[in-house]
XYZ file of C-alpha atoms in Angstrom:
319
model
C -109.117 99.803 13.829
C -109.594 97.691 10.194
C -106.154 99.376 8.977
C -104.586 98.793 12.219
C -105.215 95.162 11.981
C -104.934 94.724 8.027
C -101.709 96.398 7.106
C -101.167 97.873 3.634
C -97.860 96.625 2.381
C -96.005 98.522 -0.732
C -94.425 95.781 -2.822
C -92.545 98.142 -4.851
C -89.208 97.692 -3.119
C -89.225 94.073 -4.081
C -89.148 95.308 -7.749
C -87.225 98.323 -7.626
C -84.255 96.657 -5.755
C -84.583 98.918 -2.436
C -82.939 96.848 0.330
C -83.986 99.334 3.020
C -87.595 99.093 2.043
C -87.713 95.748 1.219
C -86.624 94.799 5.106
C -89.161 97.181 6.460
C -92.031 95.522 4.331
C -90.606 91.975 5.408
C -91.021 93.314 9.176
C -94.672 94.604 8.549
C -95.597 91.245 6.998
C -93.917 89.146 9.437
C -95.977 90.789 12.152
C -98.898 90.431 10.132
C -98.708 86.796 9.534
C -97.651 86.264 13.322
C -100.785 87.551 14.736
C -103.323 88.162 12.170
C -102.757 85.403 8.731
C -104.093 88.424 7.041
C -102.713 91.808 5.117
C -103.072 93.643 1.866
C -100.497 94.109 -0.767
C -100.077 97.135 -3.672
C -97.785 97.881 -6.388
C -97.789 94.179 -6.573
C -96.891 93.267 -10.253
C -100.707 92.533 -11.143
C -102.167 95.137 -13.582
C -104.783 96.946 -12.428
C -106.584 97.112 -15.418
C -106.692 93.740 -15.753
C -108.265 93.234 -12.031
C -110.801 95.931 -13.103
C -111.648 93.806 -16.469
C -111.773 90.224 -14.417
C -114.080 91.883 -12.015
C -116.609 93.531 -14.736
C -116.527 90.354 -17.232
C -117.302 88.022 -14.410
C -120.106 90.078 -13.076
C -121.707 90.319 -16.391
C -121.498 86.133 -16.344
C -123.114 85.631 -13.090
C -125.973 88.118 -13.979
C -127.003 85.688 -16.875
C -129.770 83.402 -16.282
C -128.967 80.421 -14.502
C -129.904 78.415 -17.611
C -126.980 79.795 -19.061
C -124.782 79.643 -16.351
C -125.348 75.870 -15.466
C -124.143 75.198 -19.267
C -120.648 75.781 -17.433
C -121.804 72.931 -14.994
C -118.302 70.922 -14.128
C -117.032 68.094 -16.264
C -117.652 64.350 -15.597
C -114.448 62.696 -13.658
C -112.966 66.513 -13.068
C -110.653 66.102 -10.315
C -111.915 69.269 -8.950
C -115.241 70.765 -9.932
C -114.007 73.386 -12.288
C -116.556 75.404 -13.887
C -119.717 76.780 -12.619
C -120.978 76.032 -9.053
C -123.821 77.275 -6.563
C -124.581 76.775 -2.828
C -128.116 77.398 -3.074
C -128.410 77.135 1.021
C -129.867 80.298 2.377
C -129.988 79.245 5.827
C -126.161 78.600 5.612
C -124.522 80.439 3.085
C -125.147 81.437 -0.414
C -122.586 81.871 -3.143
C -122.060 81.100 -6.954
C -118.766 80.564 -8.307
C -116.863 79.685 -11.472
C -113.937 77.881 -10.704
C -110.730 77.788 -12.944
C -107.919 75.056 -12.668
C -104.368 75.658 -14.558
C -104.827 77.309 -17.782
C -103.582 74.249 -19.928
C -106.423 71.844 -18.081
C -108.867 70.274 -20.178
C -111.629 70.194 -17.413
C -111.860 73.847 -17.608
C -115.625 75.048 -18.796
C -116.181 78.665 -19.496
C -119.407 80.196 -21.266
C -119.288 80.018 -24.648
C -121.354 83.733 -24.606
C -118.240 85.433 -22.939
C -115.279 84.732 -25.019
C -113.484 87.414 -22.979
C -113.666 85.836 -19.875
C -111.627 82.908 -20.539
C -108.698 85.136 -21.721
C -108.795 87.422 -18.764
C -109.325 84.504 -16.338
C -106.210 83.234 -17.898
C -104.378 86.217 -17.441
C -105.045 86.880 -13.960
C -104.252 83.265 -13.169
C -100.622 83.487 -14.727
C -100.383 86.946 -13.205
C -101.257 85.559 -9.499
C -98.671 82.408 -9.914
C -95.784 85.208 -10.370
C -96.881 86.958 -7.351
C -97.210 84.058 -5.606
C -93.539 83.046 -5.601
C -92.703 86.243 -4.925
C -94.680 85.777 -1.788
C -93.015 82.750 -1.175
C -89.313 84.155 -1.263
C -90.535 87.321 0.886
C -92.607 85.123 3.347
C -89.315 82.721 3.747
C -87.062 85.694 4.457
C -89.421 87.052 6.848
C -89.384 83.555 8.903
C -85.394 83.880 8.798
C -85.469 81.098 6.174
C -83.219 81.190 2.862
C -84.978 82.856 0.246
C -86.055 79.972 -2.021
C -86.928 77.551 0.846
C -91.023 77.468 0.352
C -90.528 77.675 -3.557
C -88.390 74.593 -3.335
C -90.665 72.962 -1.113
C -93.923 73.718 -3.223
C -92.370 73.418 -6.850
C -95.204 72.085 -8.182
C -98.034 74.344 -9.910
C -100.483 71.629 -11.053
C -102.898 72.559 -8.303
C -103.556 75.826 -7.842
C -107.065 77.083 -8.413
C -108.614 80.499 -9.357
C -112.250 81.003 -8.608
C -114.384 83.621 -9.246
C -117.045 84.748 -6.599
C -120.354 86.444 -6.659
C -122.764 86.985 -4.021
C -126.347 88.581 -4.050
C -127.543 91.102 -1.553
C -128.542 89.852 1.757
C -131.879 89.656 2.636
C -133.373 90.420 6.360
C -133.173 86.341 6.963
C -129.806 85.610 4.708
C -126.943 87.340 5.165
C -124.306 84.710 5.284
C -121.982 84.422 1.965
C -119.236 82.027 2.750
C -119.445 80.507 6.329
C -116.275 80.854 8.992
C -113.387 78.774 7.532
C -109.699 78.662 7.403
C -107.891 78.237 3.874
C -106.501 74.770 3.409
C -103.190 75.529 1.024
C -99.973 77.442 1.091
C -101.247 81.180 0.451
C -104.761 82.552 -1.052
C -104.831 85.964 -2.894
C -108.292 87.767 -2.812
C -109.471 90.504 -5.581
C -112.508 92.039 -4.031
C -114.523 94.588 -5.414
C -115.538 97.966 -3.273
C -118.839 96.476 -1.716
C -116.709 94.799 1.065
C -118.283 91.538 3.529
C -114.814 89.914 4.230
C -113.929 89.725 7.331
C -111.384 88.108 9.631
C -111.804 86.679 13.542
C -109.441 87.983 15.858
C -109.766 87.191 19.567
C -113.463 86.097 19.035
C -114.409 89.570 17.095
C -115.410 89.929 13.199
C -112.817 92.749 11.500
C -113.936 93.635 8.362
C -111.403 93.469 5.661
C -111.996 97.491 4.234
C -111.491 97.081 0.496
C -108.424 99.342 -0.971
C -108.191 100.205 -4.563
C -105.797 97.971 -6.324
C -104.843 96.076 -3.577
C -105.042 92.262 -3.143
C -106.087 90.821 0.208
C -103.371 87.985 1.203
C -104.449 85.399 3.595
C -102.112 82.418 5.232
C -103.279 78.562 4.921
C -103.158 75.653 6.790
C -99.896 74.426 5.255
C -97.978 77.523 6.391
C -99.200 77.217 9.645
C -98.322 73.463 9.794
C -94.512 74.343 8.194
C -93.787 77.419 10.430
C -94.946 75.279 13.897
C -98.086 77.819 14.085
C -95.405 80.881 13.995
C -97.869 81.731 11.041
C -101.579 81.798 11.790
C -104.258 80.466 9.103
C -107.173 82.622 10.595
C -110.749 82.193 10.656
C -112.621 84.175 8.034
C -115.922 84.631 6.598
C -117.964 86.728 3.681
C -121.073 88.298 4.865
C -123.240 89.240 1.768
C -123.967 92.936 1.927
C -127.066 94.818 1.859
C -128.414 96.419 -1.260
C -125.516 95.434 -3.362
C -123.971 92.202 -4.906
C -120.481 91.403 -4.155
C -118.100 90.217 -7.078
C -114.471 89.071 -5.903
C -111.655 86.455 -7.063
C -109.931 84.022 -5.021
C -106.496 82.642 -6.083
C -105.333 79.514 -4.094
C -101.545 78.901 -4.399
C -101.881 75.350 -3.249
C -99.500 72.308 -2.446
C -99.832 69.114 -4.229
C -101.973 66.410 -2.440
C -99.255 63.652 -2.577
C -96.971 66.400 -0.155
C -96.071 65.416 3.058
C -96.265 68.240 5.497
C -94.588 68.382 8.804
C -93.206 71.710 10.775
C -89.824 72.334 9.050
C -86.492 71.711 11.204
C -85.871 75.504 11.780
C -88.786 75.835 13.788
C -88.682 72.823 16.101
C -84.949 70.632 15.691
C -82.780 73.746 15.275
C -84.405 75.721 18.216
C -85.137 72.763 20.503
C -88.792 73.419 20.333
C -91.548 70.637 20.136
C -93.436 69.783 16.943
C -97.221 71.115 17.360
C -98.339 68.343 14.580
C -97.249 64.689 13.077
C -96.183 64.691 10.099
C -99.020 63.634 7.434
C -99.775 63.515 3.522
C -101.621 66.743 2.490
C -104.567 64.695 0.998
C -105.020 62.904 3.951
C -106.097 65.900 5.675
C -108.125 66.936 3.053
C -109.992 64.149 3.628
C -109.987 64.283 7.306
C -111.406 68.106 6.772
C -114.223 66.943 4.436
C -115.428 64.108 6.720
C -115.524 66.687 9.225
C -117.331 69.102 7.030
C -119.984 66.640 6.872
C -120.414 65.607 10.374
C -120.629 69.214 11.520
C -124.133 70.900 12.041
C -124.837 73.902 9.193
C -123.409 77.103 10.595
C -120.437 75.841 13.090
C -117.329 78.338 13.081
C -114.381 75.587 13.373
C -112.965 73.352 10.883
C -111.359 70.740 13.170
C -109.944 68.757 10.274
C -106.276 69.894 11.391
C -106.650 68.626 14.728
C -106.688 65.304 13.707
C -102.767 65.944 13.282
C -102.106 67.884 16.246
C -99.742 66.928 19.116
C -101.167 69.416 21.281
C -105.154 69.105 20.559
C -105.917 72.546 20.537
C -105.943 73.929 17.116
C -109.231 75.577 17.639
C -107.875 77.731 20.098
C -104.838 79.171 17.928
């Protein structure tokens, strides 16, 4: 069941110039984005040995004493909390994470005792940036748009974020890793170890995203949902902490800048005579509204209604 919902797409045709293979891959990706907002990719160009080393080195860091990890706490004045963070709230969710901004950012904080981690995360960041541009081109064509459409729209790379995440094994009373949510950016890439725990919601049911060796998970974010006027979905997903084992993963958020103006593209509204589902808004205004709603909501609620403020249909939670 998981594999039927989560197709694994071979991207090698896009590197080999195999037009028939490209067409078939785009069809699978289009179906997956339209129905689920999730799929997995293999032969994506990110070196497998780099992925393996990144998971190993981050696990070594997270297994260090808390005092050592706290030396990597975010710097004052950082636009985003780069460095070591934790969510010690067992009744709701529990995760530790190490956040990296663009490799050139002076706000990045890395552990002095793990010098290889900075280099490996920098390499991984750059590799994800490359595959992000490739996926944008593929998604543009899958949507019937010129290949450069999404790249021209999302042409600033200063807001991308790479996060290493770590989850302790579940206990009898504490099982949540990260609660149900939708990703706010354009595209998210997830590198997960073999333990599993990532789940996506479809038709009210939680479907596990089964780890596949060498594969990356691709997740559609809110930005693409708005641009495509709901043609592509940004699904609710969560992480359940595994039993008996810790879980290690990386998430790369291929984002848009905060000042970007978002509204459905004319191709999905005016040109096909359909009404827009969203009024136009500045991306940072949405992020602010989302944070306000997160503060208001009770712990554990599964819907993030931040986007409903900009909806013209008022049914975001039912998408």
